[in-house]
mmCIF file of C-alpha atoms in Angstrom:
data_model
loop_
_atom_site.group_PDB
_atom_site.id
_atom_site.type_symbol
_atom_site.label_atom_id
_atom_site.label_comp_id
_atom_site.label_asym_id
_atom_site.label_seq_id
_atom_site.Cartn_x
_atom_site.Cartn_y
_atom_site.Cartn_z
ATOM 1 C CA MET R 27 -79.037 130.305 -6.863
ATOM 2 C CA ARG R 28 -79.354 127.580 -4.618
ATOM 3 C CA ARG R 29 -81.361 128.257 -1.221
ATOM 4 C CA PHE R 30 -79.514 126.043 1.667
ATOM 5 C CA ILE R 31 -81.547 125.201 4.112
ATOM 6 C CA ILE R 32 -80.357 127.018 7.717
ATOM 7 C CA LEU R 33 -80.885 124.507 10.240
ATOM 8 C CA THR R 34 -81.161 126.057 13.462
ATOM 9 C CA ILE R 35 -80.878 122.838 16.453
ATOM 10 C CA ILE R 36 -81.095 124.484 19.560
ATOM 11 C CA SER R 37 -82.274 121.157 21.869
ATOM 12 C CA ALA R 38 -82.664 117.655 20.369
ATOM 13 C CA VAL R 39 -85.874 116.564 21.616
ATOM 14 C CA TRP R 40 -86.157 113.516 19.620
ATOM 15 C CA ILE R 41 -84.802 110.577 21.112
ATOM 16 C CA THR R 42 -83.558 107.758 19.459
ATOM 17 C CA GLN R 43 -84.099 104.290 21.535
ATOM 18 C CA ALA R 44 -82.349 100.966 21.780
ATOM 19 C CA TYR R 45 -83.912 98.089 19.525
ATOM 20 C CA GLY R 46 -86.005 96.601 22.929
ATOM 21 C CA GLU R 47 -87.825 93.228 23.352
ATOM 22 C CA THR R 48 -88.661 91.118 26.155
ATOM 23 C CA TYR R 49 -88.246 87.146 26.632
ATOM 24 C CA THR R 50 -89.430 84.327 28.517
ATOM 25 C CA VAL R 51 -85.870 82.557 30.081
ATOM 26 C CA SER R 52 -84.989 79.934 32.785
ATOM 27 C CA SER R 53 -84.192 80.815 36.043
ATOM 28 C CA LYS R 54 -82.344 77.873 36.808
ATOM 29 C CA SER R 55 -79.929 77.317 34.239
ATOM 30 C CA ILE R 56 -78.151 78.862 31.765
ATOM 31 C CA ASN R 57 -79.569 80.598 28.850
ATOM 32 C CA SER R 58 -77.624 82.090 25.998
ATOM 33 C CA ILE R 59 -78.349 85.521 23.307
ATOM 34 C CA THR R 60 -76.726 84.832 19.936
ATOM 35 C CA CYS R 61 -76.107 88.066 17.609
ATOM 36 C CA PRO R 62 -77.698 89.055 14.311
ATOM 37 C CA ASP R 63 -74.528 87.803 10.821
ATOM 38 C CA GLY R 64 -72.401 86.557 13.180
ATOM 39 C CA GLN R 65 -71.892 89.975 14.614
ATOM 40 C CA MET R 66 -69.538 89.855 17.691
ATOM 41 C CA VAL R 67 -70.421 91.021 21.042
ATOM 42 C CA THR R 68 -68.805 94.287 22.353
ATOM 43 C CA ASP R 69 -69.766 95.355 25.139
ATOM 44 C CA ILE R 70 -73.110 94.294 27.682
ATOM 45 C CA PHE R 71 -74.321 96.241 30.796
ATOM 46 C CA ALA R 72 -76.156 94.945 33.511
ATOM 47 C CA SER R 73 -77.429 96.291 37.298
ATOM 48 C CA GLU R 74 -75.852 94.566 40.059
ATOM 49 C CA LYS R 75 -78.851 94.149 41.255
ATOM 50 C CA SER R 76 -79.729 91.605 38.026
ATOM 51 C CA GLN R 77 -77.731 88.809 39.999
ATOM 52 C CA LEU R 78 -76.314 87.614 36.222
ATOM 53 C CA LYS R 79 -74.252 85.886 36.137
ATOM 54 C CA ILE R 80 -72.370 86.604 32.094
ATOM 55 C CA GLU R 81 -70.116 85.368 29.668
ATOM 56 C CA THR R 82 -69.187 86.709 25.877
ATOM 57 C CA ARG R 83 -68.437 83.872 23.033
ATOM 58 C CA LYS R 84 -67.679 85.230 20.181
ATOM 59 C CA ASP R 85 -71.316 86.327 18.823
ATOM 60 C CA LYS R 86 -72.643 84.415 21.635
ATOM 61 C CA LEU R 87 -73.718 86.333 24.917
ATOM 62 C CA PHE R 88 -74.390 82.822 27.951
ATOM 63 C CA PHE R 89 -76.284 83.919 31.494
ATOM 64 C CA GLU R 90 -77.716 82.578 34.601
ATOM 65 C CA PHE R 91 -79.663 83.840 37.352
ATOM 66 C CA MET R 92 -77.132 82.814 40.380
ATOM 67 C CA ALA R 93 -80.208 81.628 43.039
ATOM 68 C CA THR R 94 -80.393 82.850 46.946
ATOM 69 C CA LYS R 95 -79.564 80.041 49.723
ATOM 70 C CA ILE R 96 -82.265 80.473 52.681
ATOM 71 C CA GLU R 97 -80.979 77.688 55.976
ATOM 72 C CA VAL R 98 -84.014 77.601 58.356
ATOM 73 C CA ASP R 99 -83.702 75.539 61.857
ATOM 74 C CA GLY R 100 -80.881 73.082 59.937
ATOM 75 C CA TYR R 101 -82.820 73.368 56.341
ATOM 76 C CA VAL R 102 -81.738 75.102 53.540
ATOM 77 C CA THR R 103 -83.417 76.493 50.241
ATOM 78 C CA MET R 104 -82.791 77.810 47.381
ATOM 79 C CA ASN R 105 -84.215 80.652 46.046
ATOM 80 C CA TYR R 106 -84.607 81.256 42.100
ATOM 81 C CA ALA R 107 -84.910 85.307 40.381
ATOM 82 C CA THR R 108 -88.488 85.808 39.746
ATOM 83 C CA ASP R 109 -88.213 89.689 38.921
ATOM 84 C CA SER R 110 -87.659 90.671 34.803
ATOM 85 C CA THR R 111 -84.164 92.561 34.451
ATOM 86 C CA SER R 112 -82.624 94.301 31.648
ATOM 87 C CA ILE R 113 -79.616 94.020 30.247
ATOM 88 C CA ALA R 114 -77.749 96.416 27.103
ATOM 89 C CA LEU R 115 -76.342 94.809 24.685
ATOM 90 C CA PHE R 116 -74.308 95.615 21.588
ATOM 91 C CA CYS R 117 -73.221 93.448 18.947
ATOM 92 C CA GLY R 118 -70.049 95.176 16.300
ATOM 93 C CA ASP R 119 -72.072 98.396 16.869
ATOM 94 C CA GLU R 120 -75.809 98.161 17.185
ATOM 95 C CA GLU R 121 -77.395 97.804 20.938
ATOM 96 C CA TYR R 122 -79.737 95.104 21.477
ATOM 97 C CA SER R 123 -82.166 96.186 25.048
ATOM 98 C CA VAL R 124 -83.212 93.005 25.492
ATOM 99 C CA THR R 125 -85.401 92.385 28.952
ATOM 100 C CA LEU R 126 -84.897 88.516 30.631
ATOM 101 C CA VAL R 127 -88.668 87.192 32.422
ATOM 102 C CA PRO R 128 -86.875 84.412 34.613
ATOM 103 C CA ARG R 129 -89.035 81.237 35.256
ATOM 104 C CA GLN R 130 -88.405 77.610 36.168
ATOM 105 C CA ILE R 131 -88.353 76.132 32.819
ATOM 106 C CA ASN R 132 -85.984 74.824 30.715
ATOM 107 C CA GLY R 133 -83.189 77.074 29.095
ATOM 108 C CA THR R 134 -83.484 79.105 26.457
ATOM 109 C CA SER R 135 -81.623 80.210 23.014
ATOM 110 C CA VAL R 136 -82.275 83.761 21.828
ATOM 111 C CA TYR R 137 -81.274 85.289 18.776
ATOM 112 C CA LEU R 138 -82.198 88.944 18.475
ATOM 113 C CA SER R 139 -82.476 90.258 14.645
ATOM 114 C CA HIS R 140 -82.174 92.723 13.011
ATOM 115 C CA LYS R 141 -82.342 95.776 13.810
ATOM 116 C CA PRO R 142 -84.923 97.951 12.265
ATOM 117 C CA GLU R 143 -83.799 100.275 9.582
ATOM 118 C CA LYS R 144 -83.084 104.754 11.065
ATOM 119 C CA MET R 145 -84.430 105.327 7.018
ATOM 120 C CA SER R 146 -87.975 103.884 8.272
ATOM 121 C CA LYS R 147 -88.942 105.876 10.273
ATOM 122 C CA LEU R 148 -88.119 109.278 8.065
ATOM 123 C CA ASP R 149 -90.544 107.635 5.354
ATOM 124 C CA GLY R 150 -93.162 110.061 5.016
ATOM 125 C CA LEU R 151 -91.742 113.355 6.414
ATOM 126 C CA LYS R 152 -90.729 116.292 3.978
ATOM 127 C CA ARG R 153 -87.325 116.874 3.329
ATOM 128 C CA GLU R 154 -86.919 119.603 5.488
ATOM 129 C CA GLU R 155 -87.459 117.057 9.110
ATOM 130 C CA GLN R 156 -85.585 114.702 7.337
ATOM 131 C CA LEU R 157 -82.770 116.771 7.085
ATOM 132 C CA SER R 158 -82.955 118.385 10.414
ATOM 133 C CA ARG R 159 -83.705 115.013 12.207
ATOM 134 C CA PHE R 160 -80.606 113.492 11.218
ATOM 135 C CA VAL R 161 -78.265 116.557 12.104
ATOM 136 C CA GLN R 162 -80.361 116.206 16.114
ATOM 137 C CA MET R 163 -79.100 112.402 16.115
ATOM 138 C CA ILE R 164 -75.246 113.205 15.296
ATOM 139 C CA PHE R 165 -75.448 116.078 17.553
ATOM 140 C CA MET R 166 -76.867 113.797 20.578
ATOM 141 C CA ASP R 167 -74.192 110.850 19.276
ATOM 142 C CA GLU R 168 -77.072 108.619 17.963
ATOM 143 C CA THR R 169 -75.567 107.385 14.669
ATOM 144 C CA ARG R 170 -74.945 103.980 14.834
ATOM 145 C CA GLY R 171 -76.388 102.546 11.917
ATOM 146 C CA PHE R 172 -75.118 104.935 9.287
ATOM 147 C CA LYS R 173 -71.307 105.200 8.891
ATOM 148 C CA THR R 174 -69.096 106.874 9.671
ATOM 149 C CA VAL R 175 -65.577 108.102 8.882
ATOM 150 C CA SER R 176 -62.727 110.177 9.899
ATOM 151 C CA GLY R 177 -62.136 113.381 8.228
ATOM 152 C CA ASN R 178 -59.012 114.545 9.278
ATOM 153 C CA LYS R 179 -58.799 117.799 8.234
ATOM 154 C CA ALA R 180 -58.548 121.168 9.918
ATOM 155 C CA VAL R 181 -58.070 124.876 8.212
ATOM 156 C CA LYS R 182 -58.037 128.427 9.015
ATOM 157 C CA PHE R 183 -60.626 131.353 8.570
ATOM 158 C CA GLY R 184 -59.658 134.411 9.995
ATOM 159 C CA ASP R 185 -59.583 134.297 13.603
ATOM 160 C CA LYS R 186 -61.119 130.928 13.638
ATOM 161 C CA GLU R 187 -59.915 127.291 13.374
ATOM 162 C CA VAL R 188 -61.665 124.631 11.851
ATOM 163 C CA TYR R 189 -61.534 121.163 11.717
ATOM 164 C CA LEU R 190 -63.688 118.562 10.408
ATOM 165 C CA ARG R 191 -64.083 115.555 12.900
ATOM 166 C CA LYS R 192 -66.216 112.788 11.001
ATOM 167 C CA ILE R 193 -68.146 112.825 7.836
ATOM 168 C CA HIS R 194 -71.434 110.548 8.979
ATOM 169 C CA THR R 195 -73.750 109.174 5.485
ATOM 170 C CA VAL R 196 -76.872 108.062 5.764
ATOM 171 C CA GLY R 197 -79.174 107.052 2.242
ATOM 172 C CA SER R 198 -78.594 110.038 -0.322
ATOM 173 C CA TYR R 199 -76.677 112.633 2.747
ATOM 174 C CA ARG R 200 -73.727 113.508 3.732
ATOM 175 C CA LEU R 201 -72.653 115.303 6.717
ATOM 176 C CA LYS R 202 -69.885 116.098 7.902
ATOM 177 C CA GLU R 203 -68.467 117.084 11.920
ATOM 178 C CA LEU R 204 -66.789 120.217 12.174
ATOM 179 C CA TYR R 205 -65.810 122.108 15.523
ATOM 180 C CA ILE R 206 -64.807 124.827 14.476
ATOM 181 C CA TYR R 207 -62.187 127.179 17.430
ATOM 182 C CA SER R 208 -62.440 131.132 17.712
ATOM 183 C CA GLU R 209 -60.504 132.747 20.954
ATOM 184 C CA ILE R 210 -62.880 136.038 20.855
ATOM 185 C CA LEU R 211 -66.528 136.604 20.692
ATOM 186 C CA GLY R 212 -67.541 135.656 16.738
ATOM 187 C CA LEU R 213 -69.650 135.027 14.299
ATOM 188 C CA VAL R 214 -69.712 132.619 11.529
ATOM 189 C CA THR R 215 -72.667 133.143 8.431
ATOM 190 C CA GLU R 216 -73.099 130.802 5.659
ATOM 191 C CA SER R 217 -70.683 132.700 3.491
ATOM 192 C CA ASP R 218 -67.778 131.360 5.898
ATOM 193 C CA LEU R 219 -68.701 128.032 5.626
ATOM 194 C CA LEU R 220 -69.203 127.790 1.696
ATOM 195 C CA SER R 221 -66.238 128.750 1.713
ATOM 196 C CA LEU R 222 -64.240 126.388 4.118
ATOM 197 C CA PRO R 223 -62.180 123.379 0.713
ATOM 198 C CA PHE R 224 -63.731 120.859 1.746
ATOM 199 C CA ILE R 225 -67.769 121.503 1.652
ATOM 200 C CA VAL R 226 -69.438 120.115 -1.776
ATOM 201 C CA ASN R 227 -72.454 120.412 -2.887
ATOM 202 C CA PRO R 228 -73.869 122.029 0.384
ATOM 203 C CA VAL R 229 -77.513 121.382 1.226
ATOM 204 C CA ALA R 230 -78.416 122.453 4.822
ATOM 205 C CA MET R 231 -76.147 123.625 7.878
ATOM 206 C CA THR R 232 -76.067 124.766 11.421
ATOM 207 C CA LEU R 233 -75.265 128.505 12.159
ATOM 208 C CA PRO R 234 -74.587 128.975 15.561
ATOM 209 C CA ASP R 235 -74.527 132.501 17.054
ATOM 210 C CA HIS R 236 -71.637 134.043 17.727
ATOM 211 C CA PHE R 237 -69.474 132.185 20.809
ATOM 212 C CA VAL R 238 -65.553 131.888 21.924
ATOM 213 C CA GLY R 239 -64.316 128.500 21.638
ATOM 214 C CA TRP R 240 -64.857 125.544 20.823
ATOM 215 C CA GLN R 241 -68.137 125.421 18.985
ATOM 216 C CA ARG R 242 -70.350 121.817 17.051
ATOM 217 C CA VAL R 243 -71.218 122.787 13.242
ATOM 218 C CA VAL R 244 -72.946 119.997 11.097
ATOM 219 C CA VAL R 245 -73.168 120.916 6.986
ATOM 220 C CA VAL R 246 -75.407 118.049 5.127
ATOM 221 C CA GLU R 247 -73.923 117.310 1.461
ATOM 222 C CA GLU R 248 -76.697 115.619 -0.742
ATOM 223 C CA VAL R 249 -74.765 112.275 -2.738
ATOM 224 C CA ILE R 250 -77.019 110.884 -4.583
ATOM 225 C CA ASN R 251 -75.895 111.682 -7.727
ATOM 226 C CA GLU R 252 -72.578 111.435 -7.037
ATOM 227 C CA ARG R 253 -70.307 108.453 -8.676
ATOM 228 C CA GLN R 254 -68.523 106.163 -5.047
#
């Protein structure tokens, strides 16, 4: 009989961070940041306190620090930024945390490199711990870098409704994200999940306690020997 890994996810304690780098840039001139492999700039977050003027063009972000005018006794001087500031830049679906250090130099062109692969962070871990980490990433909605498609399936068992919301593939595993609804206090068992028609070759799963309303569940399948 196959042995299943039952993953009890009480809280997500493994926190992934955006890939971060620090760059020295011009405090006076226009600077640029280019995404890797022509990926488009899809979003950017910067504090209003940074006083950055930002413009995006396809795979590039152009920015400059806004100077402050200071007038004393009829004399005007320009005060340029000296404090570093951080921005969150999205290239496609990948987030880059970039710290900009303004200095009185010529305009700088920054070319972002690829982020480290998520799988490399899990090398050397035991199989059970690796699977637990993947599931925690789903519960934290940290699935950038996973291959994700919509589930678009729904079934009923007993008084419960089950929706296959998303399917995430990473390495040799497929993680199926389920939402289960129960109108009365109920319990979902291992047998319940194994009976679902869209669950194939499972090797691990999370099991909720008794619940009412919506419950999020993840089932892990192994796909290494499957034909695509």
